[in-house]
């Protein structure tokens, strides 16, 4: 029984440990605000958006639906899954 408790404790500890960027400098945290733009016309690379400040932001972790980014989807059909906010790009 003590052997089983020891193994379970080890597994729980190993599974609940998250990497820490302070301990490992190779880990870069991505949470927080990011510049954001939808590129529905597929012009961002050609226009070199990566060289300028984008007008909108999105906070990570999160999704475009959660942060209400994109175009509101008026499709209320229950016959299929759909996103609340659609986007492409």
CSV table of N, CA and C in Angstrom, one decimal:
chain,number,residue,atom,x,y,z
A,1,UNK,N,0.8,-1.2,0.0
A,1,UNK,CA,0.0,0.0,0.0
A,1,UNK,C,0.9,1.3,0.0
A,2,UNK,N,1.9,1.3,0.8
A,2,UNK,CA,2.8,2.4,0.9
A,2,UNK,C,3.5,2.6,-0.5
A,3,UNK,N,3.8,1.5,-1.2
A,3,UNK,CA,4.4,1.6,-2.5
A,3,UNK,C,3.5,2.2,-3.5
A,4,UNK,N,2.2,1.9,-3.5
A,4,UNK,CA,1.2,2.5,-4.3
A,4,UNK,C,1.0,4.0,-4.1
A,5,UNK,N,1.0,4.4,-2.8
A,5,UNK,CA,0.8,5.8,-2.4
A,5,UNK,C,2.1,6.6,-2.9
A,6,UNK,N,3.2,6.0,-2.8
A,6,UNK,CA,4.5,6.6,-3.2
A,6,UNK,C,4.5,6.9,-4.7
A,7,UNK,N,4.0,5.9,-5.5
A,7,UNK,CA,4.0,6.0,-6.9
A,7,UNK,C,2.9,7.0,-7.4
A,8,UNK,N,1.8,7.0,-6.7
A,8,UNK,CA,0.7,8.0,-7.0
A,8,UNK,C,1.2,9.4,-6.7
A,9,UNK,N,1.9,9.6,-5.6
A,9,UNK,CA,2.4,10.9,-5.2
A,9,UNK,C,3.4,11.4,-6.3
A,10,UNK,N,4.3,10.5,-6.7
A,10,UNK,CA,5.3,10.8,-7.7
A,10,UNK,C,4.6,11.2,-9.0
A,11,UNK,N,3.6,10.5,-9.4
A,11,UNK,CA,2.9,10.8,-10.7
A,11,UNK,C,2.2,12.1,-10.6
A,12,UNK,N,1.5,12.4,-9.5
A,12,UNK,CA,0.8,13.7,-9.4
A,12,UNK,C,1.8,14.8,-9.4
A,13,UNK,N,2.9,14.7,-8.7
A,13,UNK,CA,3.9,15.7,-8.7
A,13,UNK,C,4.5,16.0,-10.1
A,14,UNK,N,4.8,14.9,-10.8
A,14,UNK,CA,5.4,15.0,-12.1
A,14,UNK,C,4.5,15.6,-13.1
A,15,UNK,N,3.2,15.3,-13.0
A,15,UNK,CA,2.2,15.8,-13.9
A,15,UNK,C,1.8,17.3,-13.6
A,16,UNK,N,1.9,17.7,-12.4
A,16,UNK,CA,1.5,19.0,-12.0
A,16,UNK,C,2.6,20.1,-12.1
A,17,UNK,N,3.8,19.6,-12.4
A,17,UNK,CA,4.9,20.6,-12.5
A,17,UNK,C,5.0,21.2,-13.8
A,18,UNK,N,5.0,22.5,-13.9
A,18,UNK,CA,5.0,23.2,-15.1
A,18,UNK,C,6.4,23.9,-15.3
A,19,UNK,N,6.9,24.0,-16.5
A,19,UNK,CA,8.2,24.6,-16.7
A,19,UNK,C,8.2,26.1,-16.3
A,20,UNK,N,9.2,26.6,-15.8
A,20,UNK,CA,9.3,27.9,-15.3
A,20,UNK,C,10.4,28.7,-16.1
A,21,UNK,N,10.0,29.8,-16.7
A,21,UNK,CA,11.0,30.5,-17.5
A,21,UNK,C,12.1,31.1,-16.7
A,22,UNK,N,11.9,31.3,-15.4
A,22,UNK,CA,13.0,31.7,-14.5
A,22,UNK,C,14.0,30.7,-14.3
A,23,UNK,N,13.6,29.4,-14.3
A,23,UNK,CA,14.5,28.3,-14.1
A,23,UNK,C,15.2,27.9,-15.4
A,24,UNK,N,14.4,27.9,-16.5
A,24,UNK,CA,14.9,27.5,-17.8
A,24,UNK,C,14.8,28.7,-18.8
A,25,UNK,N,15.9,29.4,-19.1
A,25,UNK,CA,15.9,30.5,-20.0
A,25,UNK,C,15.5,30.2,-21.4
A,26,UNK,N,15.4,29.0,-21.8
A,26,UNK,CA,15.0,28.6,-23.1
A,26,UNK,C,13.5,28.7,-23.3
A,27,UNK,N,12.7,28.8,-22.2
A,27,UNK,CA,11.3,28.9,-22.3
A,27,UNK,C,10.9,30.4,-22.3
A,28,UNK,N,10.1,30.7,-23.3
A,28,UNK,CA,9.6,32.1,-23.5
A,28,UNK,C,8.1,32.1,-23.2
A,29,UNK,N,7.7,32.8,-22.2
A,29,UNK,CA,6.2,32.9,-21.9
A,29,UNK,C,5.5,33.7,-23.0
A,30,UNK,N,4.4,33.2,-23.5
A,30,UNK,CA,3.7,33.8,-24.6
A,30,UNK,C,2.4,34.5,-24.1
A,31,UNK,N,2.1,34.4,-22.8
A,31,UNK,CA,0.8,35.0,-22.3
A,31,UNK,C,1.0,36.5,-22.2
A,32,UNK,N,-0.2,37.2,-22.4
A,32,UNK,CA,-0.2,38.6,-22.3
A,32,UNK,C,-0.7,39.2,-23.6
A,33,UNK,N,-0.6,40.6,-23.7
A,33,UNK,CA,-1.1,41.2,-24.9
A,33,UNK,C,-0.2,41.1,-26.1
A,34,UNK,N,-0.8,40.9,-27.3
A,34,UNK,CA,-0.1,40.8,-28.6
A,34,UNK,C,-0.8,41.7,-29.6
A,35,UNK,N,0.0,42.3,-30.4
A,35,UNK,CA,-0.6,43.0,-31.6
A,35,UNK,C,-1.3,42.1,-32.4
A,36,UNK,N,-2.4,42.5,-33.0
A,36,UNK,CA,-3.3,41.6,-33.7
A,36,UNK,C,-4.0,42.2,-34.9
A,37,UNK,N,-4.1,41.5,-36.0
A,37,UNK,CA,-4.9,41.9,-37.1
A,37,UNK,C,-5.4,40.7,-37.9
A,38,UNK,N,-6.6,40.7,-38.4
A,38,UNK,CA,-7.1,39.7,-39.3
A,38,UNK,C,-6.7,40.1,-40.7
A,39,UNK,N,-6.3,39.1,-41.5
A,39,UNK,CA,-5.8,39.4,-42.8
A,39,UNK,C,-6.7,38.7,-43.8
A,40,UNK,N,-8.0,39.1,-43.8
A,40,UNK,CA,-9.0,38.5,-44.7
A,40,UNK,C,-8.7,38.8,-46.2
A,41,UNK,N,-7.9,39.7,-46.5
A,41,UNK,CA,-7.6,39.9,-47.9
A,41,UNK,C,-6.2,39.3,-48.3
A,42,UNK,N,-5.6,38.7,-47.3
A,42,UNK,CA,-4.3,38.0,-47.6
A,42,UNK,C,-3.2,39.0,-48.1
A,43,UNK,N,-3.1,40.1,-47.5
A,43,UNK,CA,-2.2,41.1,-47.9
A,43,UNK,C,-1.1,41.4,-46.9
A,44,UNK,N,-1.1,40.8,-45.7
A,44,UNK,CA,-0.2,41.2,-44.7
A,44,UNK,C,1.2,40.9,-45.0
A,45,UNK,N,1.6,39.8,-45.6
A,45,UNK,CA,3.0,39.6,-45.9
A,45,UNK,C,3.5,40.5,-47.0
A,46,UNK,N,2.7,40.7,-48.0
A,46,UNK,CA,3.1,41.6,-49.1
A,46,UNK,C,3.2,43.0,-48.6
A,47,UNK,N,2.3,43.4,-47.7
A,47,UNK,CA,2.4,44.8,-47.2
A,47,UNK,C,3.3,45.0,-46.0
A,48,UNK,N,4.0,43.9,-45.7
A,48,UNK,CA,5.0,43.9,-44.6
A,48,UNK,C,4.5,44.4,-43.3
A,49,UNK,N,3.3,43.8,-42.9
A,49,UNK,CA,2.7,44.2,-41.6
A,49,UNK,C,3.6,43.9,-40.5
A,50,UNK,N,4.6,42.9,-40.6
A,50,UNK,CA,5.5,42.6,-39.6
A,50,UNK,C,6.5,43.7,-39.3
A,51,UNK,N,6.5,44.7,-40.1
A,51,UNK,CA,7.4,45.9,-39.9
A,51,UNK,C,6.7,47.1,-39.3
A,52,UNK,N,5.4,46.9,-39.0
A,52,UNK,CA,4.7,48.1,-38.4
A,52,UNK,C,3.9,47.6,-37.2
A,53,UNK,N,3.4,48.6,-36.5
A,53,UNK,CA,2.6,48.4,-35.3
A,53,UNK,C,1.2,48.1,-35.8
A,54,UNK,N,0.6,47.0,-35.3
A,54,UNK,CA,-0.8,46.7,-35.7
A,54,UNK,C,-1.7,47.4,-34.8
A,55,UNK,N,-2.9,47.7,-35.3
A,55,UNK,CA,-3.9,48.6,-34.6
A,55,UNK,C,-4.6,47.9,-33.5
A,56,UNK,N,-4.8,46.6,-33.6
A,56,UNK,CA,-5.6,45.9,-32.5
A,56,UNK,C,-4.7,45.1,-31.7
A,57,UNK,N,-5.2,44.6,-30.5
A,57,UNK,CA,-4.4,43.7,-29.7
A,57,UNK,C,-5.3,42.5,-29.3
A,58,UNK,N,-4.7,41.4,-28.9
A,58,UNK,CA,-5.4,40.3,-28.4
A,58,UNK,C,-4.6,39.8,-27.2
A,59,UNK,N,-5.3,39.3,-26.2
A,59,UNK,CA,-4.6,38.8,-25.0
A,59,UNK,C,-4.6,37.3,-25.0
A,60,UNK,N,-3.5,36.8,-24.8
A,60,UNK,CA,-3.3,35.3,-24.7
A,60,UNK,C,-3.0,34.9,-23.3
A,61,UNK,N,-3.5,33.8,-22.8
A,61,UNK,CA,-4.2,32.8,-23.6
A,61,UNK,C,-5.6,33.2,-23.9
A,62,UNK,N,-6.2,32.7,-25.0
A,62,UNK,CA,-7.5,33.0,-25.4
A,62,UNK,C,-7.7,32.6,-26.8
A,63,UNK,N,-8.9,32.9,-27.3
A,63,UNK,CA,-9.3,32.5,-28.7
A,63,UNK,C,-9.9,33.8,-29.3
A,64,UNK,N,-10.0,33.7,-30.6
A,64,UNK,CA,-10.6,34.8,-31.3
A,64,UNK,C,-12.0,35.0,-31.0
A,65,UNK,N,-12.7,33.8,-30.7
A,65,UNK,CA,-14.1,33.9,-30.3
A,65,UNK,C,-14.2,34.6,-28.9
A,66,UNK,N,-13.4,34.1,-28.0
A,66,UNK,CA,-13.4,34.7,-26.6
A,66,UNK,C,-13.1,36.2,-26.6
A,67,UNK,N,-12.2,36.6,-27.4
A,67,UNK,CA,-11.8,38.0,-27.5
A,67,UNK,C,-12.6,38.8,-28.5
A,68,UNK,N,-13.6,38.2,-29.1
A,68,UNK,CA,-14.5,38.8,-30.1
A,68,UNK,C,-13.7,39.5,-31.2
A,69,UNK,N,-12.8,38.7,-31.8
A,69,UNK,CA,-12.0,39.2,-33.0
A,69,UNK,C,-12.5,38.6,-34.2
A,70,UNK,N,-12.6,39.3,-35.3
A,70,UNK,CA,-13.1,38.7,-36.6
A,70,UNK,C,-14.5,39.4,-36.9
A,71,UNK,N,-15.3,38.6,-37.6
A,71,UNK,CA,-16.6,39.1,-38.1
A,71,UNK,C,-17.7,38.3,-37.4
A,72,UNK,N,-18.6,39.0,-36.8
A,72,UNK,CA,-19.7,38.3,-36.0
A,72,UNK,C,-20.5,37.4,-37.0
A,73,UNK,N,-20.7,36.2,-36.6
A,73,UNK,CA,-21.3,35.1,-37.4
A,73,UNK,C,-22.8,35.1,-37.1
A,74,UNK,N,-23.6,35.5,-38.0
A,74,UNK,CA,-25.1,35.5,-37.8
A,74,UNK,C,-25.7,34.2,-38.0
A,75,UNK,N,-25.0,33.2,-38.3
A,75,UNK,CA,-25.5,31.8,-38.5
A,75,UNK,C,-26.0,31.3,-37.2
A,76,UNK,N,-27.3,31.1,-37.0
A,76,UNK,CA,-27.8,30.5,-35.7
A,76,UNK,C,-28.3,29.1,-35.9
A,77,UNK,N,-27.9,28.5,-37.0
A,77,UNK,CA,-28.4,27.1,-37.2
A,77,UNK,C,-27.9,26.2,-36.2
A,78,UNK,N,-28.7,25.2,-35.7
A,78,UNK,CA,-28.3,24.2,-34.8
A,78,UNK,C,-27.9,22.9,-35.5
A,79,UNK,N,-27.9,22.9,-36.8
A,79,UNK,CA,-27.6,21.7,-37.5
A,79,UNK,C,-26.1,21.4,-37.7
A,80,UNK,N,-25.3,22.4,-37.3
A,80,UNK,CA,-23.8,22.2,-37.4
A,80,UNK,C,-23.1,23.2,-36.4
A,81,UNK,N,-21.8,22.9,-36.2
A,81,UNK,CA,-21.0,23.7,-35.3
A,81,UNK,C,-20.6,24.9,-36.1
A,82,UNK,N,-20.4,26.1,-35.4
A,82,UNK,CA,-19.9,27.2,-36.1
A,82,UNK,C,-19.3,28.1,-35.0
A,83,UNK,N,-18.4,29.0,-35.5
A,83,UNK,CA,-17.7,29.9,-34.6
A,83,UNK,C,-18.6,31.2,-34.4
A,84,UNK,N,-18.5,31.8,-33.3
A,84,UNK,CA,-19.2,33.0,-33.0
A,84,UNK,C,-18.7,34.2,-33.8
A,85,UNK,N,-17.3,34.2,-33.9
A,85,UNK,CA,-16.6,35.2,-34.7
A,85,UNK,C,-15.8,34.5,-35.8
A,86,UNK,N,-16.1,34.8,-37.0
A,86,UNK,CA,-15.3,34.1,-38.1
A,86,UNK,C,-14.1,35.0,-38.5
A,87,UNK,N,-13.1,34.4,-39.0
A,87,UNK,CA,-12.0,35.1,-39.5
A,87,UNK,C,-11.2,34.2,-40.4
A,88,UNK,N,-10.4,34.8,-41.2
A,88,UNK,CA,-9.5,34.1,-42.1
A,88,UNK,C,-8.2,34.9,-42.2
A,89,UNK,N,-7.1,34.3,-42.0
A,89,UNK,CA,-5.8,35.0,-42.1
A,89,UNK,C,-5.0,34.9,-40.9
